[in-house]
Coordinates of C-alpha atoms in Angstrom, one line a residue:
Chain A
M1 CA 169.3 34.0 55.1
S2 CA 172.2 35.1 56.4
K3 CA 173.1 34.7 60.3
K4 CA 172.3 36.8 62.8
V5 CA 174.5 38.9 65.0
L6 CA 173.3 40.8 67.9
V7 CA 175.3 44.2 69.2
V8 CA 174.3 45.0 73.0
D9 CA 176.2 48.4 74.0
D10 CA 175.2 51.5 75.8
D11 CA 177.8 53.7 73.8
P12 CA 175.9 54.2 70.0
D13 CA 179.3 54.5 68.6
V14 CA 180.6 51.4 69.8
R15 CA 176.7 50.3 68.4
L16 CA 177.3 52.2 64.6
F17 CA 180.8 50.5 64.5
N18 CA 180.2 47.1 65.5
T19 CA 176.9 47.1 63.3
T20 CA 178.7 48.2 60.3
V21 CA 181.5 45.6 60.7
V22 CA 178.7 43.0 60.9
E23 CA 177.4 44.3 57.9
E24 CA 180.2 44.7 55.6
N25 CA 181.2 40.5 56.4
G26 CA 177.4 39.5 54.8
Y27 CA 175.8 39.1 58.5
T28 CA 172.2 40.5 59.6
P29 CA 172.8 43.3 62.4
L30 CA 170.3 43.8 65.4
E31 CA 171.5 46.2 68.1
A32 CA 170.3 46.3 72.2
E33 CA 171.5 49.1 74.2
N34 CA 171.4 47.2 77.6
G35 CA 171.0 43.5 78.5
E36 CA 166.8 43.6 79.3
E37 CA 166.3 44.8 76.1
A38 CA 168.8 42.2 74.6
L39 CA 167.8 39.5 76.7
K40 CA 164.0 40.3 74.9
I41 CA 166.1 40.3 71.4
I42 CA 167.7 37.4 72.2
Q43 CA 164.3 35.4 73.1
D44 CA 162.4 36.9 70.1
K45 CA 165.0 36.5 67.1
K46 CA 167.1 34.1 68.3
P47 CA 170.2 35.4 67.2
D48 CA 173.7 33.4 66.1
L49 CA 175.8 35.6 68.0
V50 CA 176.1 37.8 70.6
I51 CA 178.7 40.7 70.9
L52 CA 178.2 41.9 74.6
D53 CA 179.6 45.0 76.6
I54 CA 180.2 44.3 80.0
L55 CA 179.7 48.0 82.0
M56 CA 176.4 49.0 81.4
P57 CA 173.7 51.1 83.0
K58 CA 170.5 48.3 83.7
Q59 CA 171.0 45.3 83.2
S60 CA 174.7 44.3 82.9
G61 CA 176.5 42.5 81.0
I62 CA 177.8 39.8 83.5
R63 CA 174.3 39.1 84.6
L64 CA 173.6 38.3 81.0
Y65 CA 176.4 36.4 80.1
R66 CA 175.2 34.3 83.1
E67 CA 171.9 33.9 81.8
L68 CA 173.2 32.9 78.0
K69 CA 175.1 30.3 79.4
T70 CA 172.8 28.4 82.0
N71 CA 169.4 28.8 80.4
K72 CA 169.2 25.8 78.3
A73 CA 166.9 26.9 75.5
L74 CA 169.7 29.5 74.6
A75 CA 172.3 27.0 74.5
G76 CA 172.9 27.3 70.9
V77 CA 173.7 31.4 71.3
K78 CA 176.8 32.2 71.0
V79 CA 178.9 34.7 72.8
V80 CA 181.9 37.2 72.2
I81 CA 182.5 40.1 75.1
L82 CA 183.9 43.5 73.4
S83 CA 184.3 45.5 76.4
G84 CA 186.4 48.2 78.2
I85 CA 186.8 46.0 80.9
A86 CA 189.9 44.1 81.2
K87 CA 189.1 40.0 81.3
R88 CA 190.3 39.1 84.8
T89 CA 188.0 41.4 86.1
F90 CA 185.6 39.7 84.1
L91 CA 186.3 36.4 85.4
R92 CA 186.7 38.0 89.1
S93 CA 183.4 38.9 88.9
Q94 CA 181.7 35.9 87.6
K95 CA 183.8 33.6 90.0
A96 CA 182.3 36.0 93.1
L97 CA 179.0 35.3 92.0
T98 CA 179.7 31.8 91.5
E99 CA 180.9 31.8 95.4
F100 CA 177.6 33.2 96.6
G101 CA 176.0 30.3 95.5
D102 CA 175.3 31.1 91.4
A103 CA 176.1 28.2 89.3
E104 CA 179.3 28.0 87.5
V105 CA 179.6 29.3 84.0
P106 CA 182.9 28.5 81.5
E107 CA 184.9 31.2 80.5
P108 CA 183.3 32.6 76.7
E109 CA 184.7 31.6 74.0
V110 CA 186.3 35.3 73.1
Y111 CA 187.3 37.5 75.1
L112 CA 188.0 41.2 73.4
E113 CA 189.2 44.1 75.0
K114 CA 188.2 47.3 73.6
P115 CA 189.8 48.9 71.3
V116 CA 189.4 46.6 68.6
D117 CA 190.0 46.7 64.9
S118 CA 187.6 46.1 62.5
E119 CA 189.9 43.0 61.1
E120 CA 190.1 41.2 64.1
L121 CA 186.5 41.6 65.1
A122 CA 185.8 40.1 61.3
D123 CA 188.1 37.5 61.7
V124 CA 186.4 36.7 65.5
M125 CA 182.6 36.7 64.3
R126 CA 183.8 34.1 61.2
K127 CA 185.5 32.1 62.9
V128 CA 183.0 31.4 66.1
L129 CA 179.9 31.6 63.7
A130 CA 182.1 29.1 60.7
Chain B
M1 CA 219.9 99.4 182.4
P2 CA 220.9 102.1 180.4
K3 CA 224.5 103.3 180.6
I4 CA 225.1 106.9 181.7
L5 CA 227.6 109.8 180.9
L6 CA 227.8 112.2 183.8
I7 CA 229.7 115.6 182.5
D8 CA 230.7 117.9 185.1
D9 CA 233.8 120.4 186.2
E10 CA 233.5 120.3 189.6
D11 CA 234.5 116.8 190.7
D12 CA 232.3 116.5 194.1
I13 CA 229.0 116.5 191.7
L14 CA 230.9 113.8 189.9
R15 CA 231.6 111.5 192.4
V16 CA 228.5 112.1 194.3
L17 CA 226.1 111.9 191.8
S18 CA 228.1 108.7 190.0
M19 CA 228.0 106.8 193.1
S20 CA 224.2 107.8 193.7
L21 CA 223.5 106.6 190.2
R22 CA 225.2 103.4 190.9
S23 CA 223.5 102.8 193.5
D24 CA 220.6 102.8 191.5
G25 CA 222.1 100.4 189.6
Y26 CA 222.9 101.9 186.5
E27 CA 226.4 101.8 184.7
V28 CA 228.1 105.2 185.0
V29 CA 230.9 106.6 183.0
T30 CA 232.5 110.4 183.6
A31 CA 233.9 113.6 182.0
A32 CA 235.0 116.7 183.7
S33 CA 234.6 118.6 180.6
G34 CA 232.3 119.2 177.6
K35 CA 235.6 117.7 175.3
E36 CA 236.3 114.9 177.4
G37 CA 233.1 114.0 177.7
I38 CA 232.3 114.3 173.9
E39 CA 235.3 111.7 173.7
V40 CA 234.1 109.4 176.5
F41 CA 230.5 109.2 174.4
Q42 CA 232.4 108.4 171.2
D43 CA 234.2 105.3 173.4
Q44 CA 231.4 104.1 175.3
L45 CA 228.2 105.3 173.6
P46 CA 225.9 106.1 176.6
Q47 CA 222.4 106.1 175.9
I48 CA 221.8 108.9 178.7
I49 CA 223.9 112.0 178.9
L50 CA 224.0 114.3 181.8
T51 CA 225.7 117.4 181.6
D52 CA 226.2 120.3 183.8
I53 CA 225.3 123.7 181.8
K54 CA 228.2 125.8 182.8
M55 CA 231.7 124.6 182.4
P56 CA 234.6 125.9 181.3
G57 CA 235.7 125.3 177.3
M58 CA 232.6 123.8 175.9
D59 CA 229.8 124.3 177.8
G60 CA 226.4 122.1 178.4
L61 CA 224.7 123.7 175.2
Q62 CA 227.7 123.0 172.9
V63 CA 228.1 119.5 174.4
L64 CA 223.9 118.7 174.0
R65 CA 223.9 120.0 170.2
H66 CA 227.2 117.9 169.2
I67 CA 225.9 115.1 170.7
K68 CA 222.5 115.9 169.0
E69 CA 224.7 116.0 165.9
L70 CA 226.4 112.8 166.2
S71 CA 223.5 110.9 167.8
P72 CA 219.9 112.5 167.7
D73 CA 218.8 109.5 169.4
T74 CA 220.7 109.9 172.3
E75 CA 219.0 111.4 175.9
V76 CA 220.3 114.5 176.9
I77 CA 219.6 115.7 180.4
I78 CA 220.7 119.5 181.0
I79 CA 221.6 120.3 184.9
T80 CA 221.3 124.4 185.1
G81 CA 221.8 126.5 187.8
H82 CA 218.9 127.8 190.0
G83 CA 216.3 129.5 188.1
D84 CA 218.1 129.9 185.0
I85 CA 215.2 129.7 183.1
D86 CA 216.7 130.7 179.6
S87 CA 219.4 128.5 179.5
A88 CA 216.9 125.7 180.0
I89 CA 214.4 126.6 177.2
E90 CA 218.0 127.0 175.3
A91 CA 218.6 123.8 175.9
L92 CA 214.9 122.2 175.0
Q93 CA 215.0 123.8 171.9
Y94 CA 218.2 122.0 170.9
G95 CA 217.0 118.9 171.6
A96 CA 217.3 118.0 175.5
S97 CA 215.1 115.6 176.7
D98 CA 214.6 117.3 180.1
F99 CA 216.2 119.9 182.7
I100 CA 217.2 119.3 186.3
N101 CA 218.1 122.2 188.8
K102 CA 221.1 122.6 190.9
P103 CA 221.1 121.1 193.5
V104 CA 220.5 118.1 192.0
K105 CA 217.8 116.7 193.9
D106 CA 217.5 112.9 194.4
E107 CA 213.9 113.1 193.1
A108 CA 214.0 115.5 190.7
L109 CA 216.8 113.1 189.0
S110 CA 215.3 110.1 189.2
I111 CA 212.1 111.3 187.9
A112 CA 213.9 112.9 184.6
L113 CA 215.7 109.5 184.2
K114 CA 212.9 107.9 184.0
R115 CA 211.5 110.1 181.7
A116 CA 214.7 109.6 179.5
E117 CA 214.6 106.2 179.8
E118 CA 210.5 105.8 178.5
K119 CA 211.7 107.8 175.2
L120 CA 214.2 105.3 175.4
H121 CA 212.4 102.5 175.5
I122 CA 209.5 103.4 173.1
R123 CA 212.0 104.8 170.7
R124 CA 213.6 101.7 170.5
Q125 CA 210.4 99.8 170.0
L126 CA 209.1 102.1 167.4
K127 CA 212.5 101.5 165.5
E128 CA 212.1 97.4 166.3
Y129 CA 208.2 98.1 164.7
T130 CA 209.6 100.0 161.8
T131 CA 212.1 97.1 161.2
D132 CA 209.8 94.4 161.4
L133 CA 207.1 96.6 158.9
E134 CA 209.9 97.4 156.3
T135 CA 211.1 93.7 156.5
M136 CA 207.3 92.5 156.1
V137 CA 206.6 95.5 153.4
K138 CA 209.9 93.7 151.8
I139 CA 208.5 89.6 151.7
A140 CA 205.2 91.2 150.7
T141 CA 207.1 92.8 147.7
E142 CA 209.0 90.3 146.5
E143 CA 206.4 87.9 147.0
F144 CA 204.4 90.2 145.1
E145 CA 207.1 90.4 142.4
R146 CA 207.8 86.7 142.4
K147 CA 204.5 86.1 141.5
S148 CA 204.1 88.9 138.4
N149 CA 206.8 88.2 137.1
F150 CA 205.9 84.8 137.0
Q151 CA 202.7 86.2 135.0
A152 CA 205.0 88.0 133.0
E153 CA 206.8 85.3 132.5
L154 CA 203.7 83.3 131.3
I155 CA 202.2 85.4 129.2
Q156 CA 205.5 85.9 127.3
S157 CA 206.0 82.6 126.6
S158 CA 202.6 81.2 125.7
N159 CA 202.9 80.1 121.9
D160 CA 199.6 82.2 121.4
G161 CA 199.4 85.5 120.8
I162 CA 198.0 87.8 124.0
V163 CA 197.1 91.2 123.6
A164 CA 195.9 93.3 126.3
T165 CA 194.0 96.9 126.7
D166 CA 193.6 99.4 129.2
D167 CA 190.4 100.6 129.9
E168 CA 190.5 103.4 126.9
S169 CA 191.7 100.6 124.4
N170 CA 195.6 101.0 124.0
I171 CA 197.5 98.2 123.8
V172 CA 199.4 97.3 127.1
I173 CA 200.3 93.5 126.3
F174 CA 201.4 92.5 123.5
N175 CA 203.5 88.7 123.9
P176 CA 205.8 87.7 121.8
G177 CA 203.0 85.2 120.1
A178 CA 201.5 88.1 118.8
E179 CA 204.5 89.8 117.5
R180 CA 204.7 86.3 115.7
I181 CA 201.4 86.3 114.3
F182 CA 200.6 90.7 113.9
N183 CA 204.5 90.8 112.4
Y184 CA 204.6 94.2 114.8
R185 CA 207.2 94.6 117.6
R186 CA 205.6 95.5 120.7
F187 CA 207.4 99.1 121.2
E188 CA 205.8 99.6 117.4
V189 CA 202.5 98.9 119.3
R190 CA 202.4 100.5 122.6
D191 CA 201.0 103.8 120.8
M192 CA 198.3 102.0 118.8
A193 CA 194.7 101.6 119.6
A194 CA 193.2 98.2 119.1
R195 CA 191.4 99.6 116.2
D196 CA 194.4 100.1 114.4
L197 CA 195.6 96.5 114.9
F198 CA 192.5 94.7 114.7
P199 CA 189.2 93.5 112.5
T200 CA 186.3 95.5 113.6
E201 CA 184.8 92.5 115.1
V202 CA 187.9 92.3 117.6
A203 CA 187.9 95.8 118.2
D204 CA 184.0 96.4 118.8
F205 CA 184.5 93.7 121.3
L206 CA 187.6 95.6 123.3
E207 CA 185.6 98.7 122.9
K208 CA 182.5 97.3 124.6
K209 CA 180.6 98.4 121.8
N210 CA 178.3 96.2 122.6
G211 CA 178.0 96.5 126.1
C212 CA 179.3 94.2 128.6
D213 CA 178.5 93.5 132.1
K214 CA 180.4 90.6 134.1
K215 CA 178.5 87.9 133.4
N216 CA 178.4 88.2 129.8
R217 CA 182.3 89.4 129.8
G218 CA 183.9 87.1 127.2
L219 CA 183.7 85.9 123.6
S220 CA 184.2 82.2 122.5
W221 CA 186.6 80.6 120.7
K222 CA 185.9 81.2 116.9
E223 CA 187.5 81.5 113.4
I224 CA 188.8 85.0 112.4
V225 CA 191.3 86.6 109.9
V226 CA 193.6 89.1 111.1
T227 CA 196.0 91.2 108.7
S228 CA 199.4 91.6 109.7
K229 CA 201.9 94.4 109.4
T230 CA 203.4 92.8 105.8
G231 CA 199.3 92.7 104.9
E232 CA 199.5 89.1 105.2
K233 CA 196.0 87.8 105.6
I234 CA 196.3 85.5 108.8
P235 CA 193.8 83.1 109.9
V236 CA 193.4 82.5 113.7
R237 CA 191.6 81.1 116.5
F238 CA 190.5 83.7 118.6
S239 CA 188.9 84.7 122.2
A240 CA 189.0 87.4 124.3
T241 CA 187.3 88.9 127.6
H242 CA 186.6 91.9 129.5
L243 CA 188.9 92.7 132.6
F244 CA 186.8 93.8 135.8
E245 CA 188.3 95.6 138.8
N246 CA 185.3 96.0 141.7
N247 CA 182.4 96.0 138.8
E248 CA 184.4 98.4 136.5
V249 CA 185.7 97.2 133.3
M250 CA 189.6 98.2 133.7
G251 CA 190.7 96.6 130.0
S252 CA 190.5 93.6 127.8
V253 CA 192.4 90.4 126.6
A254 CA 192.5 89.0 123.7
F255 CA 193.7 85.3 122.7
F256 CA 195.4 84.1 119.5
Q257 CA 195.8 80.9 118.0
D258 CA 197.9 81.1 114.7
L259 CA 196.1 78.7 112.5
R260 CA 198.3 79.1 109.6
E261 CA 200.4 76.0 110.0
I262 CA 197.0 73.7 110.4
K263 CA 195.4 75.1 107.5
R264 CA 198.9 74.0 105.9
L265 CA 198.9 70.9 107.0
E266 CA 195.0 70.7 106.2
K267 CA 195.6 71.2 102.5
E268 CA 198.3 69.1 102.4
L269 CA 196.0 66.2 103.9
V270 CA 193.1 67.3 100.6
N271 CA 196.2 67.4 98.1
S272 CA 197.2 64.0 98.7
E273 CA 193.4 62.9 99.3
R274 CA 193.2 64.1 95.5
L275 CA 196.3 62.2 94.5
A276 CA 195.1 59.2 96.1
A277 CA 191.7 59.3 94.5
I278 CA 193.7 60.3 91.2
G279 CA 195.5 56.6 91.6
Q280 CA 192.1 55.2 92.0
T281 CA 191.1 57.3 89.1
V282 CA 193.8 55.8 86.7
A283 CA 192.5 52.4 86.8
G284 CA 188.7 53.7 86.1
L285 CA 190.0 56.1 82.9
A286 CA 191.8 53.1 81.8
H287 CA 188.4 52.2 81.0
C288 CA 186.9 55.3 79.8
I289 CA 189.6 55.9 77.4
K290 CA 189.2 52.6 76.2
N291 CA 185.7 53.0 75.0
I292 CA 187.0 56.2 73.3
L293 CA 190.0 54.8 71.4
H294 CA 187.0 52.2 70.4
G295 CA 184.8 54.7 68.8
F296 CA 188.0 56.2 67.2
K297 CA 188.6 53.1 65.3
G298 CA 185.0 52.6 64.5
G299 CA 184.7 56.3 63.2
S300 CA 188.2 55.9 61.0
Y301 CA 186.7 52.7 59.5
L302 CA 183.2 53.9 58.7
V303 CA 185.3 56.7 57.2
D304 CA 187.4 54.0 55.4
I305 CA 184.3 52.5 53.9
G306 CA 182.8 55.8 52.8
I307 CA 185.8 57.0 50.6
D308 CA 185.8 53.5 49.3
R309 CA 182.7 53.4 48.2
D310 CA 182.2 57.1 47.6
N311 CA 179.2 56.3 50.0
T312 CA 178.4 60.1 51.9
E313 CA 176.1 58.8 54.5
K314 CA 178.7 56.3 55.9
L315 CA 181.5 59.2 55.9
T316 CA 179.6 61.5 57.5
K317 CA 178.8 59.0 60.3
G318 CA 182.0 57.8 60.5
W319 CA 183.4 61.7 60.9
Q320 CA 180.7 62.3 63.1
M321 CA 181.8 59.5 65.3
I322 CA 185.3 60.9 65.4
Q323 CA 184.2 64.1 66.4
R324 CA 182.5 63.0 69.1
N325 CA 185.3 61.0 70.6
I326 CA 187.6 63.6 70.0
A327 CA 184.7 66.1 72.3
R328 CA 184.8 62.9 74.8
T329 CA 188.7 63.3 75.1
S330 CA 188.8 66.7 75.7
D331 CA 186.0 66.8 78.3
L332 CA 188.0 64.0 80.1
V333 CA 191.2 66.2 79.8
L334 CA 189.6 69.1 81.1
D335 CA 188.1 67.2 83.8
L336 CA 191.4 65.7 85.1
L337 CA 193.1 69.0 84.5
S338 CA 191.0 70.7 86.6
Y339 CA 190.7 68.5 89.1
S340 CA 194.7 68.2 89.7
K341 CA 195.5 71.5 89.5
D342 CA 194.7 74.2 91.6
R343 CA 193.2 77.1 90.3
E344 CA 192.2 80.5 92.2
P345 CA 188.3 81.7 91.2
E346 CA 188.4 84.9 89.5
Y347 CA 185.7 86.7 91.3
E348 CA 183.7 89.6 88.8
S349 CA 180.4 91.2 89.4
C350 CA 178.2 88.1 87.3
F351 CA 174.1 87.9 87.1
P352 CA 174.0 83.9 89.0
N353 CA 170.3 83.7 87.6
A354 CA 171.4 84.8 84.1
I355 CA 174.2 82.1 84.5
A356 CA 171.4 79.4 85.9
D357 CA 169.2 80.0 82.8
D358 CA 171.9 79.3 80.6
V359 CA 172.7 76.1 81.8
C360 CA 168.9 75.2 81.8
E361 CA 168.5 76.4 78.0
L362 CA 171.7 74.2 77.0
L363 CA 169.9 71.2 78.8
K364 CA 166.4 72.0 77.0
D365 CA 167.2 69.8 73.9
L366 CA 168.5 66.7 75.7
A367 CA 165.3 66.9 78.3
N368 CA 162.8 67.5 75.6
D369 CA 164.1 64.3 74.2
Y370 CA 163.6 62.0 77.1
D371 CA 160.7 64.0 78.0
I372 CA 161.9 65.3 81.0
E373 CA 160.7 69.1 81.8
I374 CA 163.1 71.5 83.4
V375 CA 160.9 73.7 85.6
K376 CA 163.2 77.6 86.8
D377 CA 162.7 79.0 89.7
F378 CA 164.7 82.0 90.5
S379 CA 164.4 84.4 92.7
P380 CA 164.7 88.2 91.6
D381 CA 166.8 89.1 94.7
V382 CA 169.5 87.3 93.2
G383 CA 170.1 90.3 91.1
E384 CA 174.3 91.2 90.4
R385 CA 176.9 89.5 92.4
V386 CA 180.2 89.8 93.1
M387 CA 181.1 85.4 92.1
D388 CA 183.0 83.2 90.3
P389 CA 180.6 83.1 87.1
R390 CA 182.6 79.9 85.4
I391 CA 182.8 77.9 88.8
I392 CA 178.6 78.4 88.8
Y393 CA 178.4 77.6 85.2
R394 CA 180.5 74.7 85.3
S395 CA 179.3 73.1 88.6
L396 CA 175.2 74.2 88.0
L397 CA 175.7 72.7 84.9
N398 CA 177.4 68.9 86.2
L399 CA 174.6 69.2 89.2
A400 CA 171.6 69.8 86.4
S401 CA 172.9 66.8 83.9
N402 CA 173.7 64.4 86.3
A403 CA 169.9 65.2 87.1
I404 CA 168.7 64.8 83.7
D405 CA 170.8 61.2 83.8
A406 CA 169.4 60.3 86.8
C407 CA 165.7 60.8 85.4
I408 CA 167.1 59.1 81.8
F409 CA 168.3 56.4 84.0
D410 CA 164.9 55.6 86.1
E411 CA 163.6 52.5 85.6
N412 CA 160.2 53.7 88.0
V413 CA 157.2 54.5 86.3
K414 CA 156.4 58.1 86.6
D415 CA 153.5 60.9 86.0
R416 CA 156.1 63.1 84.0
H417 CA 160.4 63.0 85.0
R418 CA 161.2 66.9 86.4
V419 CA 164.6 68.4 87.3
I420 CA 163.9 71.8 89.5
V421 CA 166.6 74.6 89.7
T422 CA 165.9 76.9 92.6
T423 CA 168.4 80.1 93.3
T424 CA 167.8 82.0 96.6
V425 CA 169.8 84.3 98.6
E426 CA 170.7 83.3 101.8
D427 CA 171.8 84.9 105.3
G428 CA 172.8 87.7 103.0
Q429 CA 175.9 86.2 102.4
F430 CA 175.3 83.3 100.1
I431 CA 173.7 82.5 97.1
R432 CA 171.7 78.8 97.1
F433 CA 170.9 76.6 94.1
D434 CA 168.9 73.9 94.2
V435 CA 168.9 71.3 91.7
T436 CA 165.9 68.6 92.3
D437 CA 165.2 65.7 90.2
N438 CA 162.8 63.1 90.6
G439 CA 164.7 60.3 89.0
A440 CA 166.3 57.0 90.4
G441 CA 167.6 58.4 93.2
M442 CA 170.8 57.0 95.5
S443 CA 171.6 54.4 97.7
D444 CA 173.3 55.3 100.7
E445 CA 176.6 53.6 99.5
V446 CA 176.5 55.5 97.0
Q447 CA 176.3 58.9 98.1
S448 CA 178.8 58.7 100.4
K449 CA 181.3 57.7 97.4
L450 CA 180.2 60.8 95.5
F451 CA 183.0 63.6 96.1
T452 CA 185.4 61.5 97.2
S453 CA 186.5 59.1 94.6
F454 CA 186.2 58.5 91.1
F455 CA 182.7 57.1 90.6
S456 CA 180.3 56.3 88.2
T457 CA 177.4 54.7 87.9
K458 CA 176.5 55.8 84.2
G459 CA 178.3 53.0 82.1
A460 CA 180.2 54.5 79.2
K461 CA 178.5 57.7 79.3
G462 CA 180.3 59.2 82.8
T463 CA 184.5 59.6 83.4
G464 CA 183.5 59.6 87.3
L465 CA 185.1 63.3 87.6
G466 CA 181.9 65.1 87.1
L467 CA 181.2 66.0 91.3
L468 CA 184.9 65.7 92.3
V469 CA 185.3 68.9 89.9
T470 CA 182.2 70.5 91.3
G471 CA 183.2 69.7 94.7
K472 CA 186.6 70.7 94.2
L473 CA 185.5 74.1 92.2
I474 CA 182.7 75.1 95.2
E475 CA 185.5 74.4 97.9
E476 CA 188.1 76.9 95.9
H477 CA 184.8 79.4 95.9
Q478 CA 184.4 78.8 99.9
G479 CA 181.2 77.6 99.3
T480 CA 179.4 74.2 100.3
I481 CA 177.5 71.2 98.4
G482 CA 175.1 68.7 100.1
V483 CA 173.1 66.0 99.1
S484 CA 169.9 64.1 100.1
S485 CA 168.5 61.1 97.8
E486 CA 166.2 58.1 98.4
P487 CA 166.7 55.5 95.8
G488 CA 163.4 55.4 93.4
M489 CA 162.1 58.8 94.4
G490 CA 164.8 61.8 93.2
T491 CA 167.8 63.8 94.5
T492 CA 168.1 67.1 95.7
F493 CA 171.8 68.6 95.7
V494 CA 171.8 72.1 97.5
M495 CA 175.1 74.3 96.8
R496 CA 176.3 77.5 98.5
L497 CA 178.5 80.0 97.4
P498 CA 179.3 83.1 98.9
F499 CA 179.5 86.4 97.4
S500 CA 180.1 89.8 98.1
N501 CA 178.2 92.8 96.5
E502 CA 179.3 95.1 93.9
D503 CA 182.2 97.1 95.0

């Protein structure tokens, strides 16, 4: 049974691209178009890796990332951020949430800024899932 | 006491009379002939002359005429021979003040002198009064001139254009401020009527077309556009009032404030705000462009796989992805261009309802996919109008697709999502377009950002430029747009665009 990789993005083109890369590298792709849908799939299917966009309608990637990092039941799920948002913007908003009383969360294992080549994405997946 | 000149060729009479007069208190000078009398008169300037009529050489009547020529105010009393009525009458005709008979009786003399003195006195008083009156008239005239100069100066130096017309609507005052606005010189408008120079609305008022009374004499300030001599359209603030004289209209005065500079500054401000908005936009754009680039990479990756494996499905999907992102790029660039560039509306005859219908048809498939109903409610009165059809189309497409997105993003459970597009004619000068949805609605904070800056709630779907561009297009069409919305309930956008009728 190959490892499962969940691709979360509201843009269907991005999902098609990312799931193709997942498939081509021998993993099983799963898809969600927003944070809410993603959380359901994570709880049902326990993917090994989530490739997560930040800016999405309905629940954003920022909230889902916090959920993944603070929920003990989901501690084994690895996260790669893939977003058009710059890394420092993402960290700043996480820090702001922490200052407002939320728990502190670690930085993501890998932060990729769009656009990303297929090789780069494949390398990152292999490294994280090794 | 007045000075008296006594003229007689008889030495005795001279002596007796002068003694008698002196004892009465008069200052007396004498002459023994008419000729000498004239010389003494010119030298001594007596106020009263007493002269015998019969003298050798120059006689009394000649003296009288001569004196009256020299000094009409001098009183001349003629002494005539007893019973010489003809001479006496002749003397009176020549302007003698009185005559007495010889031999001169004291009583007759003193009455004649008294009368002469009274006449002198009255004449002097009259002269004083006249002089006083003249002085007063002069002072009043000067004061009046000063005041009227002051007012003329005030009108001349006013920065506002001031134009006054008489009761026949001829232009009588046209100050330099008005010359600057209308580009006519004062002498050029002298023979013009108000109607030749002003828009109908202003001319109607000045010609009292709408009736006028003292209570309701003025027009309050409003903005209008006037046409200068060179045909330039000049925006002005305008006010006017009728001028009354004893309840009768004697003319009108109109005031014009030149708004060109203010309008230019306003436009500059809007431009600089737009540039600032573009600055903010760049940050948002970067995000949008990154997504598009990512799409291109994805597309070319799929195409590569399709070619390598001869897999038509992957090839097709990859190519479609590239095409979609080409479209997104061109949308973005076009939005950005139309937002940053000034474009004059191109007015032409069009059918606003047909345009609204095109927009609804275009969005029908998308709406069906999400089970959203599009309701068309077009007024048949809208008909054919002269407007910019491209502006109607782009603005309406933006508002309607926003409305559909608002339904798609809505998380609340509703019977059925619905977008209603309404058209109506308003005030005989606007076409009003309402786009109403029962979708997600917006908070006050979101509403406040709608037209001012790059802003999107749609994640990867929006460029944040749509409403900015729509707002700008509507403004260029001299229209307005408004919004009311409640989170969870839905949103209504109301767009009003002015039209002119088919010409």
